[in-house]
Amino acid sequence: MTPSWHILGAGSLGGLWATRLFRAGVPPRVILRTPQRLADYHASGGLSLIEHDRCSLYPVAAELPDARTPISRLLVACKAYDAEAAIAELAPRLVKGADILLLQNGLGSQQAIAERWPDSRCVFVSSTEGAYREGDFRIVHAGQGHNWLGAPEGRTPPSWLAELDAAGIPYAWTDDILGKLWRKLAINCAINPLSVLHDCRNGQLLTQRTSLHRLCNELGDLLRACNQAGAAEGLEDEVLRVVEATANNYSSMYQDVRNGRRTEVSFLLGQACRTAQRQGLATPELCGLLERLQAFLRRHGLPAD
Ligand code: NAP
């Protein structure tokens, strides 16, 4: 029988989705990148999910990209910079009209994938759930959140959403997924790069009110220029609310840098600056911030894209 879900990437979010589907009786197959990763996976016995300090092991089936089974629903759970190349490896297995769910943060990777595989139906996801890897194939569910799902060209909600209900995956279908993704991108652009450059927790950015104000002004102009006026409304107020509500946290970009991992800057602040340039919009604060961030990343031996 063809499994209903294939999950590309068994990292933090991929593992979180795979384990919840598995225990709801909707067993997915996870796709790992190399025979070595598959051997490591089998040695670990499956995916472990840690919730409220309790750990459960789920023997989710795993395979390589070149396995034979056709793929009719694919959840892409790689980082934005890996997603397109990862799909390309298994693309011959995609059936016509396959659903591809894209969990990537920021914007840019989703559009590239939708253009490259026009016979598939891409669903974009904006997630505020929190998960991290405590070890290989050991995922900690760290923060409750929500998933907005939608298709940019608009379509009726797919029938498989019922499987997310069964799995207890919190979601809502939206006709404005681009607005949600732009809004999240804008909040990220205001907070994350500054937290890296000032080497601080989110709360300490309250001492950078002038920078936050200027960035939010430019981001608002950018959103309006992209026909995302709704996403621009009350942006600065929400940025300040997020900074206060997450005062003790380090941003995801800060954590990537601290752990020596590549960031998704190209799909966040980089995407904002490229879009502004295409729109002929001057955004000196955003561009200056990107330059300082990229210089910082290079100094720390990390990719600047
Ligand atoms: P992650 O923990 O780094 O997991 C990414 C996974 O993709 C890794 O397991 C990696 O494999 C795998 N991968 C990369 N290339 C692959 C390939 N060619 N074939 C198969 N697997 C491949 O990342 P994440 O935190 O889950 O983030 C995924 C996306 O969700 C990002 O865009 C992120 O911004 C977004 N997001 C994450 C969270 C969160 O709380 N984690 C919340 C909201 C949004 P290896 O294990 O072999 O490296």
Coordinates of N, CA and C and ligand atoms in Angstrom, one line a residue, residues 8-14 31-33 37 65 76-82 85-87 89 103-105 127-133 136-137 184 261 264, ligand 1:
L8 N 10.3 14.4 4.2 CA 11.7 14.6 3.7 C 12.5 15.3 4.8
G9 N 13.4 14.6 5.5 CA 14.2 15.2 6.6 C 13.6 14.8 7.9
A10 N 14.4 14.1 8.7 CA 14.0 13.7 10.0 C 14.7 14.5 11.1
G11 N 14.6 15.8 10.9 CA 15.2 16.7 11.9 C 14.1 17.2 12.9
S12 N 14.2 18.4 13.4 CA 13.3 18.8 14.5 C 11.8 18.8 14.1
L13 N 11.5 19.6 13.1 CA 10.0 19.6 12.7 C 9.6 18.4 12.0
G14 N 10.5 17.8 11.1 CA 10.1 16.6 10.4 C 9.8 15.5 11.4
I31 N 12.3 10.2 4.9 CA 13.3 10.0 3.8 C 14.6 10.7 4.3
L32 N 15.7 9.8 4.4 CA 17.0 10.3 4.9 C 17.9 10.5 3.8
R33 N 19.0 11.3 4.0 CA 19.8 11.7 2.8 C 20.8 10.7 2.3
R37 N 23.2 7.8 7.0 CA 22.1 8.3 7.9 C 21.0 7.3 8.1
P65 N 16.1 8.6 -0.7 CA 15.4 9.3 -1.8 C 15.2 8.4 -3.0
V76 N 8.0 18.5 3.3 CA 9.4 18.9 3.2 C 9.9 19.6 4.5
A77 N 10.7 18.9 5.2 CA 11.1 19.4 6.5 C 12.6 19.7 6.6
C78 N 13.2 20.1 5.5 CA 14.6 20.5 5.5 C 14.7 22.0 5.7
K79 N 15.9 22.5 5.9 CA 16.1 24.0 6.0 C 15.8 24.6 4.6
A80 N 15.5 25.9 4.6 CA 15.1 26.5 3.3 C 16.2 26.3 2.2
Y81 N 17.5 26.4 2.7 CA 18.6 26.3 1.7 C 18.8 24.9 1.2
D82 N 18.2 23.9 1.8 CA 18.4 22.5 1.3 C 17.2 22.0 0.6
A85 N 17.0 21.2 -3.5 CA 17.9 20.2 -3.9 C 17.5 18.8 -3.4
A86 N 16.9 18.8 -2.2 CA 16.4 17.6 -1.5 C 15.3 17.0 -2.3
I87 N 14.3 17.9 -2.8 CA 13.2 17.4 -3.6 C 13.7 16.8 -4.9
E89 N 16.2 15.2 -5.6 CA 16.7 13.8 -5.6 C 15.6 12.8 -5.7
L103 N 7.5 23.4 4.8 CA 7.5 23.9 6.2 C 8.6 25.1 6.4
Q104 N 9.2 25.5 5.3 CA 10.4 26.4 5.4 C 10.0 27.8 5.9
N105 N 10.9 28.3 6.7 CA 10.8 29.6 7.2 C 11.1 30.6 6.1
S127 N 4.8 27.9 10.5 CA 4.7 27.2 11.7 C 5.3 28.1 12.9
T128 N 4.6 28.1 14.0 CA 5.2 28.7 15.2 C 5.4 27.6 16.3
E129 N 5.4 26.3 15.9 CA 5.7 25.3 16.8 C 7.2 25.3 17.1
G130 N 7.6 24.8 18.2 CA 9.0 24.9 18.6 C 9.5 23.5 18.9
A131 N 10.6 23.1 18.2 CA 11.2 21.8 18.4 C 12.7 21.9 18.1
Y132 N 13.5 21.1 18.8 CA 14.9 21.1 18.5 C 15.5 19.6 18.7
R133 N 16.7 19.4 18.2 CA 17.2 18.1 18.2 C 18.2 18.0 19.4
D136 N 20.9 12.9 17.6 CA 20.4 12.3 16.4 C 19.1 11.6 16.6
F137 N 18.1 12.0 15.8 CA 16.7 11.4 15.8 C 16.1 11.4 17.2
K184 N 5.5 37.0 9.3 CA 6.5 36.3 10.1 C 7.9 36.7 9.7
R261 N 26.0 26.8 13.0 CA 25.2 26.3 11.9 C 24.8 27.4 10.9
E264 N 19.4 30.9 7.9 CA 18.5 31.0 6.7 C 18.3 32.5 6.3
Ligands
NAP1 P1 16.6 20.6 11.3 O1 16.4 20.2 12.7 O2 18.0 21.1 10.9 O3 16.2 19.5 10.3 C1 16.4 19.5 8.9 C2 16.6 18.1 8.4 O4 16.6 18.1 7.0 C3 17.8 17.4 8.9 O5 17.5 16.2 9.6 C4 18.6 17.1 7.7 O6 19.3 15.9 7.7 C5 17.5 17.0 6.7 N1 18.0 17.1 5.3 C6 18.7 18.1 4.7 N2 18.9 17.8 3.4 C7 18.3 16.6 3.2 C8 18.2 15.8 2.0 N3 18.8 16.1 0.9 N4 17.6 14.6 2.1 C9 17.0 14.2 3.3 N5 17.1 15.0 4.4 C10 17.7 16.2 4.4 O7 15.7 21.8 10.8 P2 14.3 22.3 11.5 O8 14.5 23.1 12.7 O9 13.4 21.1 11.6 O10 13.8 23.3 10.4 C11 13.1 22.9 9.2 C12 12.4 24.2 8.6 O11 11.4 24.5 9.5 C13 13.3 25.4 8.6 O12 13.1 26.2 7.5 C14 13.0 26.2 9.9 O13 13.2 27.6 9.8 C15 11.5 25.9 10.0 N6 11.0 26.0 11.3 C16 11.5 25.3 12.4 C17 11.0 25.4 13.7 C18 11.6 24.6 14.8 O14 11.2 24.8 16.0 N7 12.6 23.8 14.6 C19 9.9 26.2 13.9 C20 9.3 26.9 12.8 C21 9.9 26.8 11.5 P3 20.6 15.6 8.6 O15 20.0 15.1 9.9 O16 21.3 14.5 7.9 O17 21.4 16.9 8.7

